[in-house]
PDB file of C-alpha atoms in Angstrom:
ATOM      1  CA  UNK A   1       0.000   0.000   0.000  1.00 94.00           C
ATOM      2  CA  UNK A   2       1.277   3.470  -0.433  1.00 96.00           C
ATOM      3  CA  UNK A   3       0.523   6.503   1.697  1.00 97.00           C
ATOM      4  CA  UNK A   4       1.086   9.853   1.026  1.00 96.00           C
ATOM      5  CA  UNK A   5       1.931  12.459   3.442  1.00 97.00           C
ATOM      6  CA  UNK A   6       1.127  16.273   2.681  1.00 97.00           C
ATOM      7  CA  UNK A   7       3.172  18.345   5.317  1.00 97.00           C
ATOM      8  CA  UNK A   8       2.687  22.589   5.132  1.00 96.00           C
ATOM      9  CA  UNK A   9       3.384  25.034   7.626  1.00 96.00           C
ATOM     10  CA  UNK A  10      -0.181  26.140   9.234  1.00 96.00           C
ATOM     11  CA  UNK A  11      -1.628  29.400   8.490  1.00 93.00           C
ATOM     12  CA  UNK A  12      -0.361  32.812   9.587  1.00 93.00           C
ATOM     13  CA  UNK A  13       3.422  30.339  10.370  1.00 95.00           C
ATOM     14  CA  UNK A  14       6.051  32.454   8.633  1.00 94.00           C
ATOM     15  CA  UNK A  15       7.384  30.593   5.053  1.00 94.00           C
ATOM     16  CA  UNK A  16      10.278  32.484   4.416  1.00 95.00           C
ATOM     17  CA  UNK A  17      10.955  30.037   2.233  1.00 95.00           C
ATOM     18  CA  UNK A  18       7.949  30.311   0.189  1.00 96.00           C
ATOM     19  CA  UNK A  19       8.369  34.426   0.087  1.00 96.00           C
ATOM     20  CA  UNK A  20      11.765  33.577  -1.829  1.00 97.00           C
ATOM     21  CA  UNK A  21      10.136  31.314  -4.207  1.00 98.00           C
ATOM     22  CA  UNK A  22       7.495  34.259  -4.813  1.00 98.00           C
ATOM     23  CA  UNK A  23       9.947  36.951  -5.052  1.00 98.00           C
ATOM     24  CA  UNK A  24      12.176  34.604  -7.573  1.00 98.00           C
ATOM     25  CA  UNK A  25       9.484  33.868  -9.836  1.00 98.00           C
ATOM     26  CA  UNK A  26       8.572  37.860 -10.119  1.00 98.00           C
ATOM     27  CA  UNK A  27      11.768  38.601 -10.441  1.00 98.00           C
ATOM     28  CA  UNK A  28      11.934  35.959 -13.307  1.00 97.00           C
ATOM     29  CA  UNK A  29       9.105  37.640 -15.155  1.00 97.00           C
ATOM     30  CA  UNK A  30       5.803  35.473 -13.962  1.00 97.00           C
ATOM     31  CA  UNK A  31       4.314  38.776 -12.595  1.00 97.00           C
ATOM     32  CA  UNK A  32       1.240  36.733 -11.814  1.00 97.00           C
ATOM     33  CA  UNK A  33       3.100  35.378  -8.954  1.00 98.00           C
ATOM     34  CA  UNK A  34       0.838  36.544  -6.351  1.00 97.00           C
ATOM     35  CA  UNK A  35       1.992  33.957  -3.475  1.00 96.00           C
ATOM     36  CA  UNK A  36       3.789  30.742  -3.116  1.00 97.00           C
ATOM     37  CA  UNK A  37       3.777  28.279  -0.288  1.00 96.00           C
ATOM     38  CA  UNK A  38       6.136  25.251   0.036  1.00 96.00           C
ATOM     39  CA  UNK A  39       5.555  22.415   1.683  1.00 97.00           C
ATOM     40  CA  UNK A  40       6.786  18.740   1.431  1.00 96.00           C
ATOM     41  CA  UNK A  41       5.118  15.444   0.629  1.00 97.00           C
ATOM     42  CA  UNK A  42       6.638  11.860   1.688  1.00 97.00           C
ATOM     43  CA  UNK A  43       5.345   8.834   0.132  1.00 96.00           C
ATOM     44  CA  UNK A  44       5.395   5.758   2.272  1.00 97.00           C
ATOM     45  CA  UNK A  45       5.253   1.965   1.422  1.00 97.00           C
ATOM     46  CA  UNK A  46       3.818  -0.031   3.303  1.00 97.00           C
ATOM     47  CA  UNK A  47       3.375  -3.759   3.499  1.00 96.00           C
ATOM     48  CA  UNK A  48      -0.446  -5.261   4.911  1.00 91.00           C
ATOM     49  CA  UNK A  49      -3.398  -3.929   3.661  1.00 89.00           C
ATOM     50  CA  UNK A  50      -5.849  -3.054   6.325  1.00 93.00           C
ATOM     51  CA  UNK A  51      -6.896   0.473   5.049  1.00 93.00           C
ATOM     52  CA  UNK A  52      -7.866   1.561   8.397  1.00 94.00           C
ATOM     53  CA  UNK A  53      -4.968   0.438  10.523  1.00 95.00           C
ATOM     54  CA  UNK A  54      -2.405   1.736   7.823  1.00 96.00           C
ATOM     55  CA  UNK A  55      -4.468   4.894   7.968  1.00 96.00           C
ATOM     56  CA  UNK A  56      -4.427   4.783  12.209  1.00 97.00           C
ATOM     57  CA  UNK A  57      -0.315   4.499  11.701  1.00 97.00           C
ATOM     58  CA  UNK A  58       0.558   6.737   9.717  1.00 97.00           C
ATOM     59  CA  UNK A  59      -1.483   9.551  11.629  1.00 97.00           C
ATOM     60  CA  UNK A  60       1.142   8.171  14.745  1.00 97.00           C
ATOM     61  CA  UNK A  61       4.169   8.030  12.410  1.00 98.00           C
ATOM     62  CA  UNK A  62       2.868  12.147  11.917  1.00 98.00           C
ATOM     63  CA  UNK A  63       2.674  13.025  15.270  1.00 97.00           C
ATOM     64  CA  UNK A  64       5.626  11.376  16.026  1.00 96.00           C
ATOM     65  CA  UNK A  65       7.887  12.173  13.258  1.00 97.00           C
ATOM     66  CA  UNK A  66       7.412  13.710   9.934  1.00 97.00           C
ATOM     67  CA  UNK A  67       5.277  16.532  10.785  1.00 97.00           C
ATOM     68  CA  UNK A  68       6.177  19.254  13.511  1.00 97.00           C
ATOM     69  CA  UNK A  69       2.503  19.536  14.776  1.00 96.00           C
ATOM     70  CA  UNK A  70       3.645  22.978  16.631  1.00 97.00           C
ATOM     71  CA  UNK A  71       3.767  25.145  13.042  1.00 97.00           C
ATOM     72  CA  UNK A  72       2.645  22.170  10.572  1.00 97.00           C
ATOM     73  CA  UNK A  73       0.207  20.274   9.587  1.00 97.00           C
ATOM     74  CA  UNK A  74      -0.416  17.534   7.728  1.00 98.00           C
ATOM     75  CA  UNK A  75      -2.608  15.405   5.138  1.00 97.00           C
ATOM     76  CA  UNK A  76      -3.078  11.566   4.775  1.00 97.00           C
ATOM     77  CA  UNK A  77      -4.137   9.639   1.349  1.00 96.00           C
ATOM     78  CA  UNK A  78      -3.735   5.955   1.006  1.00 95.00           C
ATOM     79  CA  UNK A  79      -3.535   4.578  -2.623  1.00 90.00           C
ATOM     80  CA  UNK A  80      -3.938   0.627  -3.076  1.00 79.00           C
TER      81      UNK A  80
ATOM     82  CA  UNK B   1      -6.363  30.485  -9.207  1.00 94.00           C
ATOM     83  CA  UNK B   2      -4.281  28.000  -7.099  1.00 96.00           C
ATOM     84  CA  UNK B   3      -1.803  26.034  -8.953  1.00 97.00           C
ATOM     85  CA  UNK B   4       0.244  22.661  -6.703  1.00 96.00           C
ATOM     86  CA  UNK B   5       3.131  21.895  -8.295  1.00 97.00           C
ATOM     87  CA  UNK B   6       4.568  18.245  -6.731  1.00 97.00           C
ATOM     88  CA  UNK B   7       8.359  17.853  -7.088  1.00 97.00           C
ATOM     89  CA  UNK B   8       9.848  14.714  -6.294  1.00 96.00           C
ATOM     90  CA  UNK B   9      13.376  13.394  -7.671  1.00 96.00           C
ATOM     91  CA  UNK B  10      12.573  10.738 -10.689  1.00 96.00           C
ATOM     92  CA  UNK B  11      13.107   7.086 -10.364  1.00 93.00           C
ATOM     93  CA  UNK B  12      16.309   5.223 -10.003  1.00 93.00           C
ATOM     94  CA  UNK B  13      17.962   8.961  -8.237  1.00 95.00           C
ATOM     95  CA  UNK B  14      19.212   7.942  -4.892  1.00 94.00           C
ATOM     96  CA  UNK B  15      17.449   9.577  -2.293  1.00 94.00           C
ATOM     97  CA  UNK B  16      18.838  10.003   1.140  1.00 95.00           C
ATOM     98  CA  UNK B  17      16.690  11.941   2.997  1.00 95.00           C
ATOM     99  CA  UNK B  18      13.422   8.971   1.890  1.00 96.00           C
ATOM    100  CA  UNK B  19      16.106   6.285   3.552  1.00 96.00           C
ATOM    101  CA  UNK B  20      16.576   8.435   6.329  1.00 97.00           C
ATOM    102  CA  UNK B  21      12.909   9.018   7.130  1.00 98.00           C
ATOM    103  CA  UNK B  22      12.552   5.149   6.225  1.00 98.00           C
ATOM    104  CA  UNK B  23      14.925   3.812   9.047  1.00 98.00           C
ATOM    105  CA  UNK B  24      14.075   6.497  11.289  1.00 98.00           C
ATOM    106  CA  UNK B  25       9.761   4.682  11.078  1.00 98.00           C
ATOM    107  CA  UNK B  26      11.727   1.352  11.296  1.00 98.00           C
ATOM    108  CA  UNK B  27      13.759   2.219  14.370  1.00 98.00           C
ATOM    109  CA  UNK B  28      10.883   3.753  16.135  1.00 97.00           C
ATOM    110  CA  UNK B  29       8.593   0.747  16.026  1.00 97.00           C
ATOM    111  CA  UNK B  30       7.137   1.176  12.336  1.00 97.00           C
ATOM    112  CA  UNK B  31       8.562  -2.071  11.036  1.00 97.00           C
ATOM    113  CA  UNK B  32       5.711  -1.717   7.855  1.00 97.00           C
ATOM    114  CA  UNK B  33       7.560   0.865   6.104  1.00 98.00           C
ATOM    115  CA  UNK B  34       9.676  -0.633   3.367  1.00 97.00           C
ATOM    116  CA  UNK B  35      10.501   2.466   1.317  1.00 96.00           C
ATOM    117  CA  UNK B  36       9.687   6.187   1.819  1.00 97.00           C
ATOM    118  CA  UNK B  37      10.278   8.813  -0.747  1.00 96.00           C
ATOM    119  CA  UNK B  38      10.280  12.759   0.440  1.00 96.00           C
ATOM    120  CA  UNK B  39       9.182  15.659  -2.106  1.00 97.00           C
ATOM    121  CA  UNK B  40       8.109  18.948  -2.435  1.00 96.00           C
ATOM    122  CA  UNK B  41       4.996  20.801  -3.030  1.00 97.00           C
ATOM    123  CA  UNK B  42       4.988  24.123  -4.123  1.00 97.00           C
ATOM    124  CA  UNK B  43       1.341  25.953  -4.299  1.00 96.00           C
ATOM    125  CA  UNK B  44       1.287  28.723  -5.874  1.00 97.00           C
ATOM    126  CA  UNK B  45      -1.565  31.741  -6.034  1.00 97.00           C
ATOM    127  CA  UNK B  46      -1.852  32.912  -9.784  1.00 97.00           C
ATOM    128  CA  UNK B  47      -3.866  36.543 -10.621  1.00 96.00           C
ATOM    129  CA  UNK B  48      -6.066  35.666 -14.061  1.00 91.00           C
ATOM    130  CA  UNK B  49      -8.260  32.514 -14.936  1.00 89.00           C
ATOM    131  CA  UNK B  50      -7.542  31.491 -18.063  1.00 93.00           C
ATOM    132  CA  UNK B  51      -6.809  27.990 -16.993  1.00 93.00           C
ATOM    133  CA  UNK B  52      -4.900  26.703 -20.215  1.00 94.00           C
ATOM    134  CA  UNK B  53      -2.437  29.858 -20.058  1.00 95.00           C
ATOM    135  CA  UNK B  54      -1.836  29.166 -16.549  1.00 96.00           C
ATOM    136  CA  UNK B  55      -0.727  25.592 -16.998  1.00 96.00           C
ATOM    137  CA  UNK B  56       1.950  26.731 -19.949  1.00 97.00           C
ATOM    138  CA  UNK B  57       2.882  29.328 -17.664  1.00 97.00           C
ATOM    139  CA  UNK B  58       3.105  26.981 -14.260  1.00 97.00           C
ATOM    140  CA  UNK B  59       5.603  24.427 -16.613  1.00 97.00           C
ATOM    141  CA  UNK B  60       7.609  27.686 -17.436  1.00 97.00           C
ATOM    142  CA  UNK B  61       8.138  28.252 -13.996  1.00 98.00           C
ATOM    143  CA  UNK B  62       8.803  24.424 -13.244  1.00 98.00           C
ATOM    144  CA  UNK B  63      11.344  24.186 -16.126  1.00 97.00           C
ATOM    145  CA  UNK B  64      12.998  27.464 -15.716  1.00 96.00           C
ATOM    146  CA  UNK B  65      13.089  27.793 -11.409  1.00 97.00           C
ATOM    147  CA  UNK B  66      10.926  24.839  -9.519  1.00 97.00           C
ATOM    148  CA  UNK B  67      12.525  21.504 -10.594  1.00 97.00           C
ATOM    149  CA  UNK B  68      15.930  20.400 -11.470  1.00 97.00           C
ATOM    150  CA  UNK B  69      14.602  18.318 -14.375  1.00 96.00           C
ATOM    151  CA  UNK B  70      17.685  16.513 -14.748  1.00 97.00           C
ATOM    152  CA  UNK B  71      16.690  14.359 -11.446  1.00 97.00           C
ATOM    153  CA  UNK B  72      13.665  15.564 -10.546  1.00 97.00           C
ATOM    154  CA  UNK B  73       9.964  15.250 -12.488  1.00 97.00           C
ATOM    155  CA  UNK B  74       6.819  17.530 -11.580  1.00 98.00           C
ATOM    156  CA  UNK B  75       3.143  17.194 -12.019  1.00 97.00           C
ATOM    157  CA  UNK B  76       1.148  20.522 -11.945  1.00 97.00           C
ATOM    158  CA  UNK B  77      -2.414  20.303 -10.460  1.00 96.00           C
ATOM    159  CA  UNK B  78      -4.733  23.976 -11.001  1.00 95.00           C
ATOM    160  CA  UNK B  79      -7.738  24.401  -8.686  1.00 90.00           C
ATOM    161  CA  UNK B  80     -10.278  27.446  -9.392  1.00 79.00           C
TER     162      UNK B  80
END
């Protein structure tokens, strides 16, 4: 099974990083650049497939690891 | 107009920080992970709405600033 984690920093979080990607692309010409946000997405194999325990794990592999809950937060899809 | 733009290196690239994140679910008790892959998501908000302009313009920005498209692929999503 493969899961998909969407990680972004929560709203009104500072994203310097997206601010230089915004900046860059105006800079480059793409005046229609109005905002950019970057985030990160981790896909995850996994072996078993009981949707709903795969789906129960990787919320605890979230909390526990790949997303700082404090400033981000996540998104779960599970793919067959 | 919101445009995601998902980044992730292509296939056969070795990827250190998806083998890091891998072990790191493996050494904390999440012995179902075989494989983990980690990638970006850009999302970006666009000024106009002509959708087909803004998906030649979003692979401008992809091919000229977003990916390295000599290891990395992107897919461009556009939401109204």
């Amino acid at each position: 099974m493969i899961a998909r984690v969407y990680v972004g920093l929560k709203p009104g979080v500072l994203d310097p990083q997206g601010r230089t990607i915004a900046h860059s692309l105006n800079d480059l010409g793409f005046d229609e650049v109005q905002d950019a946000k970057q985030g990160k997405v981790i896909e995850l194999t996994l072996s078993g497939d009981d949707r709903e325990a795969a789906e129960a794990r990787v919320k605890e592999m979230c909390e526990t690891l790949l997303a700082n809950t404090v400033i981000e937060s996540y998104r779960i899809e599970l793919d067959d």
